[in-house]
Amino acid sequence: MKIIDKMNAAMAQGRPFFSFEFFPPRTDEGVQNLFERQDRMASYGPTFCDITWGAGGSTQDLTLDIAKKMQNMVCVETMMHLTCTNMPQSDLEAAMQRLKEDGIQNILALRGDPPKGQEEFKAVEGGFSCALDLVKYIRREFGDHFGVCVAGYPEAHPDNIVDDPEDMKKNYWKELEYLHEKCKAGAELIITQLFYDVEVFLKFVKDCRQIGITVPIIPGMMPIMTYGGFKRMTTFCKTKVPKEVSDALESVKDNEEAVKQYGIQLGTDMCKRILDSGVPGLHMYTLNLERSAVAILENLGLINKSKMSRDLPWRAGAGRRRSESVRPIFWSNRPKSYLNRTNDWDRFPEGRWANASSPAYGALSDHQTMRRHAGEKRQEKVKAAWGTTLSSPSDVSDVFVKYASGEIDVLPWNEMESLHSETGTIKNEIVALNKADYLTINSQPRVNGTPSSDPSVGWGGDHGYVYQKAYVEFFASPEAFKSLQGRLDKRPSITYMAVNQAGDVHANITPQDVNAVTWGVFPAKEVIQPTVVDPQSFNVWKDEAFQLWTSEWGSLYEEGSKSRKVIDKVASTYFLVSVVDNDYINGNLYQAFGI
Amino acid sequence: MKIIDKMNAAMAQGRPFFSFEFFPPRTDEGVQNLFERQDRMASYGPTFCDITWGAGGSTQDLTLDIAKKMQNMVCVETMMHLTCTNMPQSDLEAAMQRLKEDGIQNILALRGDPPKGQEEFKAVEGGFSCALDLVKYIRREFGDHFGVCVAGYPEAHPDNIVDDPEDMKKNYWKELEYLHEKCKAGAELIITQLFYDVEVFLKFVKDCRQIGITVPIIPGMMPIMTYGGFKRMTTFCKTKVPKEVSDALESVKDNEEAVKQYGIQLGTDMCKRILDSGVPGLHMYTLNLERSAVAILENLGLINKSKMSRDLPWRAGAGRRRSESVRPIFWSNRPKSYLNRTNDWDRFPEGRWANASSPAYGALSDHQTMRRHAGEKRQEKVKAAWGTTLSSPSDVSDVFVKYASGEIDVLPWNEMESLHSETGTIKNEIVALNKADYLTINSQPRVNGTPSSDPSVGWGGDHGYVYQKAYVEFFASPEAFKSLQGRLDKRPSITYMAVNQAGDVHANITPQDVNAVTWGVFPAKEVIQPTVVDPQSFNVWKDEAFQLWTSEWGSLYEEGSKSRKVIDKVASTYFLVSVVDNDYINGNLYQAFGI
């Protein structure tokens, strides 16, 4: 979806919007951390996130890869920067073709900095020397497909900042005309260079309007986070710093925390003035950091962490996935794996899972590129959590108990630490289940008509009611499962299915019995049922669930070691069991487990 | 669907089944009454109903038309009788082609009686002389399309009943062989001629099995309803009557009610013995009457009126409509009109109304063939209910108040008297609404998680919970609507739409807002939402709703009369208003009306 369309919708509702900018990290671990961070920040509801262009070779590929994952796995509307630096037309076209394939519809078109070692920007052979030509090229080659954004320089481009006031003025207006040209060529949106003088920005907007620029002009805000960083950035960009800002900063420059606090305060004040002047939204240069940008938006009331509203219980997708409204519960702690394995679907289920005729899940392999335990540090952390040595299945149970109790925050079936399942009201029951050797990997409490605005279990907006059937999914030894099965069979409200690695199935439902376990009822809508327990998906999930034992956990230990054998034994003998209590009004799922 | 498949399913579950046989009435009013009766009897859950063949000319057409309506409007699995009497192959083929087009898949193949005035059966030119040839013809021309049933004669066909015991025995076994031939030719099911000696039937079944007949043999039961009728029938069919039966009947023959009671008792005893012997089901010759057949099935526990379970809130369709699972609420008191107007749909909505892309409703005209007020008597009754003269809209309101109070049971927007809406828990509120000049034509109370086994609002089987949003639909004068609208707009849980005959619309929802107003949650299922308020359907319904004022009510009065003008005035100025209270947990829809 084009950013401008989302902005227009927000403007029509008088709702200020915001966005976050990131850059490609230099290490694998950095990339992994970035996704975890984006995952959290995406949940605050930015209109879009953008990723800057790392020109040249592998960085270029990395940028394209990050953009793809932002759009399709972090599920946030994504804009990629694209510069002319070292980019012949063929490379530009290839990059845009990839964006198109990956469902990314937004480009920030820039000239870019001169290549390292060069002072002045020169077009590469077969390339462009200015953003205007790039904009024209995008429109000529891809028509209306992309939303195109361009940069605006409230204090003029650093290259054009000169000492002589008359020349400066001339340069400034010339640049404005050039910006106008970019808009005429097809740019739909302007994001500005950073600034610390609000008056400069407001004058820039006024001047743009005066010469006939009509597209939205969104201020690029860079919170001051460190004194050194601020100094380097303002020097590089030749940014004007008001005296009160530099005075205030100088007085706290040796106190890192005070600098940050001041940055947040200043950013809040600046943004407030800007929004009050009628500007519809803000663009935050995050430098891949979360705290300052989020704090400013919280101060402005644009983010309310305690009242975050979700459209659906899980984060809805961007791009092609926008229509998706139902998912199986099994991947709820591994959404990226689910997104990956369903990325090739032509059509996503809407309204009812039953509409998705025999979903063909993709293989697991691609997902492995997003593995969590990259990096030695993480490996150590994980091993500390799951045990440096294991001598019996009861050591394994202990790890699950620790996870359920919140003592550790990683488990193979939980994709990201930030997703640590908030068992909330059923924490005690879940701990008890694990102590009784039912090794839980997924659960939800029953919910009976709670207002949809509820901060904990609500979703879908106001004036509705939401429901959940109690659910628990766990591994259990064959003996434990057998004795449990007898108890489950006695309860008419309970449906279950169990399978071991060899594929032996025990269930009291048929493969066609799709169970909606989360649903919501809203004014003037059909019932929305976003989460289902679907036997056919379970059959796919079980392979992933069993594989994680060895790929994530067993592989921590030497081949042939006792620990490795313990994991292999559990993986090869235990049943994976999925249990639903269909009586969401009066049921008590845990009674059946004797806890 | 083929009857044999339904029977096999019932047998697999060990569930005894039953069916009802009807004949084509001689008058239009009789036909109308038959449909009302079938409508009620279909709700008892027969495996199928059949209609006998009225050979020749218009009766023949009537039979085909009744069969079509049974299948597609009464929504019961239908079997049509077809005889060789006066039917050349071309006529037989034409009749079967019509059955195929109308979605009827079951034929009872008979030779039939000789044409009137003839003693012996002779094949008509180009026709058949026996049921066997007809069965072969059906299979040859239509392959597997039809389920074919044939008649079995436990006491031999009347033509073959002779005095000499040796000859009789020969005839009997010869007939059995002939029956075997019919099965070999493709008959999948045998229904027997009536009998009053259970031993005769049981011996017949045993003899059939002995010679290798394997298809189900279902006893045709004709309850004794009148002494005269019984005498005529048993004489005509040469039926053996056990002495205790004739003795018992003779002793009560002058007491009509005692005869009926005896018939019910005898029928119950006979059926019980038959079912106990392992026969899987019963076929009831109703003679178009309800009481005796239903009483026997009630005595046997096969019908439990106080615990009738519905699959869906409305009667689910047969044939092509079997998959249908969602309907708009507007036609809930006019299901036949809805069935008629949607009969041409290629695909019926399943699970969600949103799946039915812009339904194209058929015209009203065809429905007019099923008008209720045929017959002078009915016309008189209706006029008495709705007023022989009307002098102002308040006279019209009085009629609605009477209907809501239960003083009268016909209203133009209610298709059949047997559908008199059971406002049940909200009767007082509905009466009050009508007294306040909101002329209600449809309503349902809110229901918040009532067990699905509830006899009044339950449906869909056990172990589920059902829900309804409070709904009311009514006509209101422009002034009344305007003042109401202000009050409705103040309540966030209320959504409404209103339209007058000229098409002026007032609504607080968009045409895309489909509202599920009845839904149910069941074990191991997705949420089922069988009734919706759909703005696009409302737009179709409104034409029908407004037309009924004049076609059903205004037309009772002379053109130009005061009464006619009152109706025309109301129809041309009032708004049709549809109101949903989306707060089915805590809402009070009627408060908004100030009652």
XYZ file of N, CA and C in Angstrom, chain A residues 325-326 350-355 448-450 463-467 469 492-493 495 509 512-517 519 521-529 532 582-587, chain B residues 325-326 350-355 448-450 463-467 469 492-493 495 509 512-517 519 521-529 532 582-587:
264
model
N -7.285 -12.698 7.642
C -7.940 -12.452 8.928
C -8.091 -13.693 9.798
N -7.504 -14.800 9.384
C -7.563 -16.018 10.203
C -6.213 -16.727 10.154
N -9.830 -15.384 4.689
C -10.586 -14.233 5.159
C -11.838 -14.716 5.843
N -12.057 -14.252 7.053
C -13.329 -14.537 7.710
C -13.428 -15.944 8.278
N -13.119 -16.927 7.434
C -13.193 -18.308 7.902
C -11.999 -19.067 7.399
N -11.456 -19.893 8.272
C -10.332 -20.714 7.859
C -10.755 -21.711 6.791
N -11.984 -22.171 6.917
C -12.483 -23.180 5.992
C -12.371 -22.713 4.541
N -12.276 -21.404 4.338
C -12.155 -20.898 2.979
C -10.785 -21.168 2.382
N -14.833 -14.870 28.163
C -16.267 -14.951 27.878
C -16.899 -13.565 27.775
N -16.838 -12.992 26.587
C -17.531 -11.714 26.375
C -16.896 -10.544 27.095
N -15.572 -10.460 27.067
C -14.892 -9.306 27.645
C -14.946 -8.149 26.638
N -16.555 -1.066 21.540
C -17.970 -1.446 21.431
C -18.203 -2.890 20.988
N -17.185 -3.725 21.107
C -17.375 -5.131 20.776
C -17.126 -5.999 21.997
N -17.296 -7.290 21.812
C -16.986 -8.264 22.863
C -16.087 -9.340 22.279
N -15.099 -9.773 23.067
C -14.190 -10.811 22.563
C -14.284 -12.072 23.419
N -13.926 -13.182 22.768
C -14.054 -14.505 23.370
C -12.822 -15.343 23.062
N -11.638 -19.662 23.607
C -11.749 -20.965 24.243
C -10.398 -21.256 24.894
N -17.289 -33.928 27.803
C -17.858 -33.652 26.480
C -17.430 -32.305 25.903
N -16.986 -31.386 26.752
C -16.633 -30.068 26.200
C -15.197 -30.017 25.695
N -12.073 -31.088 23.283
C -11.615 -31.730 22.053
C -10.097 -31.674 22.025
N -11.554 -35.680 17.312
C -12.153 -34.882 16.243
C -11.642 -35.421 14.910
N -11.443 -32.578 9.497
C -12.227 -31.468 8.946
C -12.749 -30.520 10.031
N -12.550 -30.881 11.296
C -13.130 -30.077 12.371
C -12.259 -28.876 12.709
N -12.546 -27.768 12.066
C -11.813 -26.530 12.347
C -12.503 -25.811 13.498
N -11.742 -25.493 14.521
C -12.297 -24.926 15.753
C -11.856 -23.472 15.890
N -12.800 -22.549 15.880
C -12.453 -21.143 16.129
C -12.255 -20.980 17.628
N -11.051 -20.599 18.045
C -10.770 -20.509 19.481
C -10.619 -19.070 19.959
N -12.579 -15.299 18.944
C -13.505 -14.599 18.058
C -14.001 -13.334 18.724
N -17.212 -10.130 18.504
C -18.501 -9.697 17.974
C -18.537 -8.180 18.061
N -18.759 -7.524 16.935
C -18.683 -6.069 16.863
C -19.929 -5.495 16.211
N -20.198 -4.209 16.473
C -21.382 -3.601 15.862
C -21.320 -3.675 14.333
N -22.443 -4.019 13.740
C -22.592 -4.001 12.279
C -21.506 -4.784 11.563
N -21.084 -5.889 12.167
C -20.097 -6.747 11.499
C -20.509 -8.207 11.618
N -19.958 -9.021 10.737
C -20.068 -10.451 10.959
C -19.098 -10.824 12.078
N -19.286 -11.988 12.650
C -18.399 -12.432 13.717
C -16.995 -12.619 13.141
N -15.999 -12.066 13.814
C -14.618 -12.175 13.353
C -13.957 -13.284 14.160
N -13.307 -14.242 13.451
C -12.737 -15.386 14.162
C -11.293 -15.565 13.719
N -7.762 -20.145 14.833
C -8.421 -21.445 14.777
C -7.459 -22.554 15.174
N -14.052 -26.443 24.932
C -15.055 -25.706 24.163
C -16.079 -24.990 25.036
N -16.089 -25.292 26.318
C -17.019 -24.579 27.198
C -16.327 -23.342 27.756
N -16.370 -22.283 26.968
C -15.687 -21.038 27.348
C -16.492 -20.247 28.359
N -17.689 -20.738 28.699
C -18.515 -20.022 29.681
C -18.330 -20.602 31.077
N -18.406 -21.920 31.193
C -18.325 -22.529 32.523
C -17.187 -23.526 32.701
N -16.392 -23.741 31.658
C -15.407 -24.821 31.709
C -14.200 -24.550 32.586
N -25.838 -21.676 4.453
C -25.819 -21.566 5.914
C -25.991 -20.144 6.432
N -26.277 -19.216 5.552
C -26.509 -17.831 5.983
C -27.654 -17.230 5.174
N -22.120 -19.657 2.360
C -21.708 -20.618 3.383
C -20.849 -19.904 4.411
N -21.223 -20.044 5.646
C -20.350 -19.541 6.710
C -20.412 -18.038 6.887
N -20.266 -17.311 5.812
C -20.321 -15.849 5.894
C -21.135 -15.311 4.737
N -21.948 -14.320 5.064
C -22.735 -13.690 4.023
C -21.828 -12.967 3.041
N -20.738 -12.433 3.545
C -19.822 -11.653 2.721
C -19.334 -12.464 1.526
N -19.420 -13.784 1.628
C -18.967 -14.609 0.517
C -19.926 -14.569 -0.663
N -27.920 -14.070 24.986
C -26.505 -13.976 25.349
C -25.978 -15.310 25.864
N -25.539 -16.161 24.944
C -24.901 -17.401 25.374
C -25.840 -18.391 26.029
N -27.035 -18.562 25.445
C -27.966 -19.577 25.943
C -27.539 -20.940 25.390
N -24.273 -28.969 23.432
C -22.932 -28.545 23.855
C -22.457 -27.244 23.215
N -23.368 -26.472 22.652
C -22.974 -25.178 22.107
C -23.686 -24.050 22.837
N -23.377 -22.819 22.432
C -24.058 -21.649 22.971
C -24.547 -20.797 21.809
N -25.753 -20.256 21.945
C -26.285 -19.425 20.864
C -26.503 -17.988 21.329
N -26.479 -17.092 20.340
C -26.548 -15.661 20.584
C -27.465 -14.989 19.575
N -28.507 -10.749 18.470
C -28.610 -9.319 18.740
C -30.089 -8.954 18.641
N -24.444 4.413 21.057
C -23.367 3.849 20.234
C -23.578 2.377 19.879
N -24.400 1.682 20.650
C -24.542 0.252 20.352
C -25.613 -0.013 19.290
N -27.302 0.251 15.565
C -27.137 0.551 14.147
C -28.494 0.399 13.468
N -24.889 3.205 9.056
C -23.936 2.194 8.592
C -23.773 2.360 7.080
N -21.761 -1.736 2.999
C -20.872 -2.893 3.139
C -20.937 -3.521 4.531
N -21.639 -2.874 5.455
C -21.646 -3.360 6.835
C -22.641 -4.487 7.039
N -22.170 -5.703 6.889
C -23.014 -6.872 7.109
C -22.946 -7.252 8.590
N -24.099 -7.335 9.219
C -24.171 -7.560 10.664
C -24.712 -8.960 10.949
N -23.909 -9.803 11.577
C -24.413 -11.117 11.988
C -25.259 -10.906 13.236
N -26.549 -11.245 13.176
C -27.436 -10.996 14.306
C -27.864 -12.282 15.019
N -25.886 -16.058 15.931
C -24.710 -16.898 15.743
C -24.627 -17.924 16.859
N -21.837 -20.904 18.844
C -20.475 -21.377 19.060
C -20.572 -22.826 19.530
N -19.907 -23.721 18.808
C -20.035 -25.156 19.068
C -18.659 -25.792 19.205
N -18.600 -26.963 19.856
C -17.314 -27.636 19.997
C -16.696 -27.942 18.630
N -15.407 -27.685 18.532
C -14.631 -28.049 17.338
C -15.245 -27.543 16.043
N -15.842 -26.357 16.101
C -16.375 -25.742 14.889
C -15.982 -24.273 14.808
N -16.023 -23.734 13.598
C -15.943 -22.298 13.483
C -17.275 -21.713 13.932
N -17.295 -20.418 14.231
C -18.538 -19.787 14.655
C -19.528 -19.826 13.482
N -20.753 -20.259 13.772
C -21.781 -20.352 12.735
C -22.667 -19.111 12.864
N -22.873 -18.407 11.747
C -23.644 -17.163 11.829
C -24.727 -17.168 10.769
N -28.122 -12.676 9.064
C -27.432 -11.385 8.989
C -28.408 -10.277 8.643
N -26.513 -3.728 19.001
C -25.326 -4.574 18.949
C -24.832 -4.997 20.326
N -25.375 -4.377 21.372
C -24.974 -4.800 22.715
C -25.909 -5.897 23.196
N -25.584 -7.120 22.798
C -26.431 -8.262 23.130
C -26.196 -8.733 24.551
N -25.240 -8.092 25.249
C -24.972 -8.500 26.638
C -25.723 -7.605 27.622
N -25.627 -6.305 27.426
C -26.234 -5.390 28.387
C -27.287 -4.439 27.802
N -27.516 -4.530 26.483
C -28.360 -3.521 25.847
C -29.844 -3.644 26.153
